[in-house]
Coordinates of N, CA and C in Angstrom, one line a residue:
M29 N 10.8 13.4 -18.2 CA 12.0 13.2 -17.4 C 12.6 11.8 -17.5
Y30 N 11.7 10.8 -17.5 CA 12.2 9.4 -17.5 C 11.8 8.7 -18.8
R31 N 11.2 9.4 -19.7 CA 10.7 8.8 -20.9 C 11.8 8.0 -21.7
D32 N 13.0 8.5 -21.7 CA 14.0 7.8 -22.5 C 14.9 6.9 -21.7
K33 N 14.5 6.6 -20.5 CA 15.3 5.7 -19.7 C 15.2 4.3 -20.2
A34 N 16.4 3.6 -20.2 CA 16.5 2.2 -20.7 C 15.8 1.2 -19.7
M35 N 15.5 0.1 -20.2 CA 14.8 -1.0 -19.4 C 15.8 -1.3 -18.2
T36 N 17.1 -1.2 -18.4 CA 18.0 -1.6 -17.3 C 17.8 -0.6 -16.1
F37 N 17.4 0.6 -16.4 CA 17.1 1.6 -15.3 C 15.9 1.1 -14.6
W38 N 14.8 0.8 -15.3 CA 13.5 0.5 -14.7 C 13.6 -0.8 -13.9
K39 N 14.5 -1.7 -14.3 CA 14.7 -3.0 -13.6 C 15.4 -2.7 -12.2
Q40 N 15.9 -1.5 -11.9 CA 16.5 -1.2 -10.7 C 15.6 -0.5 -9.7
V41 N 14.3 -0.1 -10.2 CA 13.4 0.6 -9.4 C 12.7 -0.3 -8.4
L42 N 12.7 0.1 -7.1 CA 11.9 -0.5 -6.1 C 10.7 0.4 -5.8
W43 N 9.5 0.0 -6.2 CA 8.3 0.8 -6.1 C 7.7 0.5 -4.7
S44 N 7.1 1.5 -4.0 CA 6.6 1.3 -2.7 C 5.4 2.2 -2.5
D45 N 4.6 1.8 -1.5 CA 3.5 2.6 -1.0 C 2.8 1.9 0.2
E46 N 1.8 2.6 0.7 CA 1.0 2.1 1.8 C -0.4 1.9 1.2
S47 N -1.2 1.0 1.8 CA -2.6 0.8 1.4 C -3.4 0.4 2.7
K48 N -4.7 0.7 2.6 CA -5.6 0.3 3.7 C -6.7 -0.5 3.1
Y49 N -7.0 -1.6 3.8 CA -8.1 -2.5 3.4 C -9.1 -2.5 4.5
N50 N -10.3 -2.1 4.1 CA -11.4 -2.2 5.1 C -11.9 -3.6 5.2
L51 N -12.1 -4.0 6.5 CA -12.6 -5.4 6.7 C -14.1 -5.6 6.4
F52 N -14.8 -4.5 6.5 CA -16.2 -4.6 6.2 C -16.7 -3.3 5.5
G53 N -17.2 -3.4 4.4 CA -17.7 -2.2 3.7 C -16.7 -1.4 3.0
S54 N -17.0 -0.2 2.7 CA -16.1 0.7 2.0 C -15.9 2.0 2.8
N55 N -15.1 2.8 2.2 CA -14.8 4.1 2.8 C -16.0 5.1 2.5
G56 N -16.7 4.8 1.5 CA -17.7 5.8 1.1 C -19.1 5.4 1.6
K57 N -20.0 6.3 1.3 CA -21.4 6.1 1.8 C -22.2 5.6 0.6
V58 N -23.2 4.9 0.9 CA -24.1 4.4 -0.2 C -25.4 5.2 0.0
M59 N -25.9 5.8 -1.1 CA -27.1 6.6 -1.0 C -28.2 5.9 -1.8
V60 N -29.4 6.0 -1.3 CA -30.6 5.5 -2.0 C -31.6 6.6 -2.0
W61 N -32.1 6.9 -3.2 CA -33.0 8.0 -3.4 C -34.4 7.5 -3.4
R62 N -35.3 8.2 -2.7 CA -36.7 7.8 -2.8 C -37.5 9.1 -2.6
T63 N -38.8 9.1 -3.0 CA -39.6 10.3 -2.8 C -40.2 10.2 -1.4
S64 N -40.7 11.3 -1.0 CA -41.2 11.4 0.4 C -42.5 10.5 0.5
K65 N -43.1 10.1 -0.6 CA -44.3 9.3 -0.5 C -44.0 7.8 -0.6
E66 N -42.7 7.5 -0.9 CA -42.3 6.0 -1.0 C -42.0 5.5 0.4
E67 N -42.4 4.2 0.5 CA -42.1 3.6 1.8 C -40.7 3.1 1.9
F68 N -40.2 3.0 3.2 CA -38.9 2.4 3.4 C -38.8 1.0 2.9
N69 N -37.8 0.7 2.1 CA -37.7 -0.6 1.5 C -36.4 -1.3 2.0
P70 N -36.6 -2.4 2.8 CA -35.4 -3.0 3.4 C -34.4 -3.6 2.3
K71 N -34.8 -3.8 1.1 CA -33.9 -4.3 0.1 C -32.9 -3.2 -0.3
C72 N -33.2 -2.0 0.0 CA -32.3 -0.9 -0.3 C -31.4 -0.5 0.8
T73 N -31.2 -1.4 1.8 CA -30.3 -1.1 2.9 C -29.1 -1.9 2.8
V74 N -28.0 -1.5 3.5 CA -26.8 -2.2 3.5 C -26.4 -2.4 5.0
P75 N -26.1 -3.6 5.4 CA -25.7 -3.8 6.8 C -24.4 -3.0 7.1
T76 N -24.4 -2.5 8.4 CA -23.2 -1.8 8.8 C -22.6 -2.4 10.1
V77 N -21.4 -2.0 10.4 CA -20.7 -2.4 11.6 C -20.3 -1.1 12.3
K78 N -20.5 -1.0 13.6 CA -20.0 0.2 14.3 C -18.6 0.4 14.1
H79 N -18.2 1.7 13.9 CA -16.9 2.2 13.7 C -16.3 1.6 12.4
G80 N -17.1 1.2 11.4 CA -16.6 0.7 10.1 C -16.0 -0.7 10.1
G81 N -15.9 -1.4 11.2 CA -15.5 -2.8 11.2 C -14.0 -3.0 11.2
G82 N -13.3 -1.9 11.2 CA -11.8 -2.0 11.3 C -11.2 -2.1 9.9
N83 N -9.9 -2.1 9.9 CA -9.1 -2.1 8.6 C -7.7 -2.7 8.9
V84 N -7.1 -3.0 7.8 CA -5.7 -3.5 7.8 C -4.9 -2.5 7.0
K85 N -3.8 -1.9 7.6 CA -3.0 -1.0 6.8 C -1.6 -1.7 6.6
V86 N -1.1 -1.6 5.4 CA 0.2 -2.2 5.1 C 1.1 -1.3 4.3
W87 N 2.4 -1.5 4.4 CA 3.4 -0.9 3.6 C 4.0 -2.0 2.8
G88 N 4.2 -1.8 1.5 CA 4.9 -2.9 0.7 C 5.7 -2.3 -0.4
C89 N 6.4 -3.2 -1.1 CA 7.3 -2.7 -2.2 C 7.4 -3.9 -3.2
F90 N 7.7 -3.6 -4.4 CA 8.0 -4.6 -5.4 C 8.9 -4.0 -6.5
A91 N 9.5 -4.9 -7.3 CA 10.3 -4.5 -8.5 C 9.8 -5.4 -9.6
W92 N 10.5 -5.2 -10.7 CA 10.1 -5.9 -12.0 C 10.1 -7.4 -11.8
N93 N 10.9 -8.0 -10.9 CA 11.0 -9.4 -10.8 C 10.4 -10.0 -9.5
G94 N 9.6 -9.3 -8.8 CA 8.9 -9.9 -7.7 C 8.5 -8.8 -6.6
V95 N 8.0 -9.4 -5.5 CA 7.5 -8.5 -4.4 C 8.5 -8.6 -3.3
G96 N 8.6 -7.4 -2.6 CA 9.5 -7.3 -1.4 C 8.7 -7.6 -0.2
N97 N 9.2 -7.0 0.9 CA 8.5 -7.2 2.2 C 7.2 -6.5 2.3
L98 N 6.3 -7.0 3.1 CA 5.0 -6.4 3.4 C 5.0 -6.1 4.9
F99 N 4.8 -4.9 5.3 CA 4.8 -4.5 6.7 C 3.5 -4.1 7.2
F100 N 2.9 -4.7 8.2 CA 1.6 -4.3 8.8 C 1.8 -3.1 9.7
I101 N 0.9 -2.1 9.5 CA 1.0 -0.8 10.2 C -0.2 -0.8 11.2
D102 N 0.2 -0.7 12.5 CA -0.9 -0.7 13.5 C -1.4 0.7 13.9
D103 N -0.5 1.7 13.8 CA -0.9 3.1 14.2 C -1.0 4.0 13.0
N104 N -1.3 5.3 13.2 CA -1.2 6.3 12.2 C 0.2 6.4 11.8
M105 N 0.5 6.5 10.5 CA 1.9 6.6 10.0 C 2.4 8.0 10.2
T106 N 3.7 8.0 10.7 CA 4.4 9.3 10.9 C 5.7 9.2 10.1
G107 N 6.4 10.3 10.0 CA 7.7 10.3 9.3 C 8.7 9.3 10.1
E108 N 8.6 9.4 11.4 CA 9.5 8.5 12.2 C 9.2 7.0 11.9
M109 N 7.9 6.7 11.9 CA 7.5 5.3 11.6 C 7.9 4.9 10.2
H110 N 7.7 5.8 9.3 CA 8.1 5.5 7.9 C 9.6 5.2 7.8
K111 N 10.4 6.0 8.5 CA 11.9 5.8 8.5 C 12.2 4.4 9.1
N112 N 11.5 4.0 10.1 CA 11.8 2.7 10.7 C 11.3 1.6 9.8
I113 N 10.2 1.8 9.1 CA 9.8 0.7 8.1 C 10.8 0.6 7.1
L114 N 11.3 1.7 6.6 CA 12.4 1.7 5.5 C 13.6 1.0 6.0
A115 N 14.1 1.4 7.2 CA 15.3 0.8 7.8 C 15.2 -0.7 7.9
E116 N 14.0 -1.2 8.2 CA 13.8 -2.6 8.4 C 13.5 -3.4 7.1
N117 N 13.0 -2.7 6.1 CA 12.6 -3.4 4.9 C 13.2 -3.0 3.6
L118 N 13.7 -1.8 3.4 CA 14.1 -1.4 2.1 C 15.3 -2.2 1.6
F119 N 16.4 -2.2 2.4 CA 17.6 -2.9 1.9 C 17.4 -4.4 1.9
Q120 N 16.6 -4.9 2.8 CA 16.2 -6.4 2.8 C 15.5 -6.7 1.5
S121 N 14.5 -5.9 1.1 CA 13.7 -6.2 -0.1 C 14.6 -6.1 -1.3
S122 N 15.4 -5.0 -1.3 CA 16.3 -4.9 -2.5 C 17.3 -6.1 -2.6
K123 N 17.8 -6.6 -1.5 CA 18.6 -7.7 -1.6 C 17.9 -9.0 -2.0
K124 N 16.7 -9.2 -1.5 CA 15.9 -10.3 -1.9 C 15.6 -10.3 -3.3
L125 N 15.3 -9.1 -3.9 CA 15.0 -9.0 -5.3 C 16.2 -8.9 -6.2
K126 N 17.4 -8.9 -5.6 CA 18.7 -8.9 -6.3 C 18.8 -7.6 -7.2
L127 N 18.4 -6.5 -6.6 CA 18.4 -5.2 -7.4 C 19.8 -4.6 -7.4
G128 N 20.7 -4.9 -6.5 CA 22.0 -4.5 -6.5 C 22.2 -3.1 -6.0
P129 N 23.5 -2.6 -6.2 CA 23.8 -1.2 -5.6 C 23.2 -0.1 -6.3
D130 N 22.7 -0.3 -7.5 CA 22.1 0.8 -8.3 C 20.6 0.9 -8.1
T131 N 20.1 0.3 -7.0 CA 18.6 0.4 -6.7 C 18.2 1.9 -6.6
V132 N 17.0 2.1 -7.2 CA 16.4 3.5 -7.2 C 15.1 3.3 -6.5
F133 N 14.9 4.0 -5.4 CA 13.7 3.8 -4.5 C 12.6 4.8 -5.0
Q134 N 11.4 4.3 -5.1 CA 10.3 5.2 -5.4 C 9.3 5.2 -4.3
H135 N 8.9 6.4 -3.9 CA 7.7 6.7 -3.1 C 7.1 8.0 -3.5
D136 N 5.8 8.2 -3.1 CA 5.2 9.4 -3.6 C 5.6 10.6 -2.7
N137 N 4.9 11.7 -2.8 CA 5.2 12.9 -2.1 C 4.4 13.1 -0.9
D138 N 3.9 12.1 -0.3 CA 3.2 12.1 1.0 C 4.1 12.8 2.0
P139 N 3.5 13.7 2.8 CA 4.4 14.4 3.8 C 5.2 13.5 4.7
K140 N 4.7 12.4 5.1 CA 5.5 11.5 5.9 C 6.7 10.9 5.1
H141 N 6.6 10.8 3.8 CA 7.7 10.3 2.9 C 8.7 11.4 2.7
T142 N 8.3 12.6 2.7 CA 9.2 13.7 2.5 C 9.6 14.5 3.7
S143 N 9.3 13.9 4.9 CA 9.7 14.6 6.1 C 11.2 14.6 6.3
R144 N 11.7 15.6 7.1 CA 13.1 15.8 7.3 C 13.8 14.5 7.8
I145 N 13.1 13.8 8.7 CA 13.7 12.6 9.3 C 14.0 11.5 8.2
V146 N 13.0 11.4 7.3 CA 13.1 10.4 6.2 C 14.2 10.9 5.2
K147 N 14.2 12.2 4.8 CA 15.2 12.7 3.9 C 16.6 12.5 4.5
N148 N 16.8 12.8 5.8 CA 18.1 12.6 6.4 C 18.5 11.1 6.4
W149 N 17.6 10.2 6.6 CA 17.9 8.8 6.6 C 18.3 8.4 5.2
F150 N 17.6 8.8 4.2 CA 18.0 8.5 2.8 C 19.4 9.0 2.5
D151 N 19.7 10.3 2.9 CA 21.0 10.8 2.7 C 22.1 10.1 3.4
K152 N 21.8 9.7 4.6 CA 22.8 9.0 5.5 C 23.1 7.6 4.8
H153 N 22.1 7.0 4.2 CA 22.3 5.7 3.7 C 22.5 5.7 2.1
R154 N 22.6 6.9 1.6 CA 22.9 7.1 0.2 C 21.9 6.4 -0.7
V155 N 20.6 6.5 -0.4 CA 19.6 5.9 -1.2 C 19.2 6.8 -2.3
K156 N 19.3 6.2 -3.6 CA 18.9 6.9 -4.8 C 17.4 6.9 -4.8
R157 N 16.8 8.1 -5.1 CA 15.4 8.2 -5.2 C 14.9 8.6 -6.5
L158 N 13.7 8.1 -6.9 CA 13.1 8.5 -8.1 C 12.3 9.8 -7.9
I159 N 12.6 10.8 -8.6 CA 11.8 12.0 -8.5 C 10.4 11.8 -8.9
W160 N 9.5 12.1 -8.1 CA 8.1 11.8 -8.3 C 7.3 13.1 -8.5
P161 N 6.4 13.2 -9.5 CA 5.7 14.4 -9.7 C 4.6 14.6 -8.6
P162 N 4.3 15.8 -8.2 CA 3.3 16.0 -7.1 C 1.9 15.5 -7.6
F163 N 1.1 15.0 -6.6 CA -0.3 14.6 -6.9 C -0.4 13.5 -8.0
S164 N 0.6 12.6 -8.0 CA 0.6 11.6 -9.0 C 0.7 10.2 -8.5
S165 N 0.0 10.0 -7.3 CA 0.1 8.6 -6.7 C -0.5 7.6 -7.6
D166 N -1.5 7.9 -8.4 CA -2.1 6.9 -9.3 C -1.2 6.4 -10.4
M167 N 0.0 7.1 -10.6 CA 0.9 6.6 -11.6 C 1.8 5.5 -11.1
N168 N 1.7 5.2 -9.8 CA 2.6 4.2 -9.2 C 2.0 2.8 -9.6
P169 N 2.8 2.0 -10.2 CA 2.3 0.6 -10.6 C 2.0 -0.3 -9.5
I170 N 2.4 0.1 -8.3 CA 2.1 -0.7 -7.1 C 0.5 -0.7 -6.8
E171 N -0.1 0.3 -7.4 CA -1.6 0.4 -7.2 C -2.3 -0.8 -7.8
H172 N -1.7 -1.4 -8.8 CA -2.3 -2.6 -9.4 C -2.1 -3.8 -8.5
L173 N -1.0 -3.9 -7.8 CA -0.8 -4.9 -6.8 C -1.7 -4.8 -5.6
W174 N -1.9 -3.5 -5.1 CA -2.9 -3.3 -4.0 C -4.3 -3.8 -4.5
H175 N -4.7 -3.5 -5.7 CA -6.0 -3.9 -6.2 C -6.1 -5.4 -6.2
D176 N -5.0 -6.1 -6.6 CA -5.0 -7.6 -6.6 C -5.1 -8.2 -5.2
L177 N -4.6 -7.5 -4.2 CA -4.7 -7.9 -2.8 C -6.1 -7.6 -2.2
E178 N -6.7 -6.5 -2.7 CA -8.0 -6.1 -2.2 C -9.1 -7.0 -2.7
R179 N -9.0 -7.5 -3.9 CA -10.1 -8.2 -4.6 C -10.5 -9.4 -3.7
P180 N -9.6 -10.3 -3.3 CA -10.1 -11.5 -2.5 C -10.7 -11.0 -1.2
M181 N -10.2 -9.9 -0.6 CA -10.8 -9.5 0.7 C -12.2 -9.0 0.5
K182 N -12.5 -8.4 -0.7 CA -13.9 -8.0 -0.9 C -14.8 -9.2 -1.1
N183 N -14.3 -10.2 -1.8 CA -15.1 -11.4 -2.1 C -15.4 -12.3 -0.9
H184 N -14.4 -12.3 0.1 CA -14.5 -13.1 1.3 C -14.1 -12.2 2.5
Q185 N -15.0 -11.3 2.8 CA -14.6 -10.3 3.8 C -14.4 -10.9 5.2
P186 N -13.2 -10.8 5.7 CA -13.0 -11.3 7.1 C -13.7 -10.5 8.1
K187 N -14.1 -11.1 9.2 CA -14.8 -10.4 10.2 C -13.9 -9.6 11.2
T188 N -12.6 -10.0 11.3 CA -11.7 -9.4 12.2 C -10.4 -9.2 11.6
K189 N -9.5 -8.4 12.2 CA -8.1 -8.3 11.7 C -7.4 -9.6 11.7
K190 N -7.6 -10.4 12.7 CA -6.9 -11.7 12.8 C -7.3 -12.6 11.7
N191 N -8.5 -12.5 11.2 CA -9.0 -13.4 10.1 C -8.5 -12.8 8.8
S192 N -8.0 -11.6 8.7 CA -7.6 -11.0 7.4 C -6.2 -11.6 7.0
D193 N -5.5 -12.2 7.9 CA -4.2 -12.7 7.5 C -4.1 -13.8 6.6
K194 N -5.3 -14.5 6.3 CA -5.3 -15.5 5.3 C -4.9 -15.0 3.9
H195 N -5.0 -13.7 3.7 CA -4.7 -13.1 2.4 C -3.2 -12.8 2.3
F196 N -2.5 -12.9 3.4 CA -1.1 -12.6 3.5 C -0.4 -13.8 4.2
K197 N 0.9 -14.0 3.8 CA 1.6 -15.1 4.5 C 1.9 -14.6 5.9
P198 N 2.0 -15.6 6.9 CA 2.3 -15.2 8.3 C 3.6 -14.5 8.5
N199 N 4.6 -14.6 7.6 CA 5.9 -13.9 7.8 C 5.9 -12.5 7.3
G200 N 4.7 -12.0 6.9 CA 4.6 -10.6 6.4 C 4.9 -10.5 4.9
K201 N 4.9 -11.5 4.2 CA 5.1 -11.4 2.7 C 3.8 -11.5 2.0
I202 N 3.7 -11.0 0.9 CA 2.5 -11.0 0.1 C 2.2 -12.5 -0.3
S203 N 0.9 -12.9 -0.3 CA 0.5 -14.2 -0.5 C 0.9 -14.6 -2.0
D204 N 1.3 -15.9 -2.2 CA 1.5 -16.4 -3.5 C 0.3 -16.4 -4.4
Q205 N -0.9 -16.4 -3.7 CA -2.2 -16.4 -4.5 C -2.3 -15.1 -5.3
M206 N -1.6 -14.1 -5.0 CA -1.8 -12.8 -5.7 C -1.0 -12.8 -7.0

């Protein structure tokens, strides 16, 4: 579908997504196998925090020439919340990145992205959208940016949400360290 698009087209795409960063540990479980005759070995344990230790959820975007706004998400994301994030950040990011009137917005097919309220907002504001194949979130190049943000958090895990902001600028922009 987009294989033959010129570089000028790709330089107009504003890539977006949400990500969640755990403040302590991972989303998965760690398993240790032992036989019934083996003793419990403290070296094979991982410290835990009640309720997972919390997380930081963000929405962000970027284009070929830089990063756009980063928005911190406090609640569970809904279509209404996604529309409000777009209203506050999409055009501002596009302007900051000098993408111009031919900006093409990319987001995946998450139900909150494709909700009627979001579709109506896009139509009302005449936002051009990149058609995205179903179940293809891993094709989004923003996943590399999320990985770059996550790496320092894993190496220096903050103990609270307040301490996690050292990886982000206070004004909600992605840190220059990334």
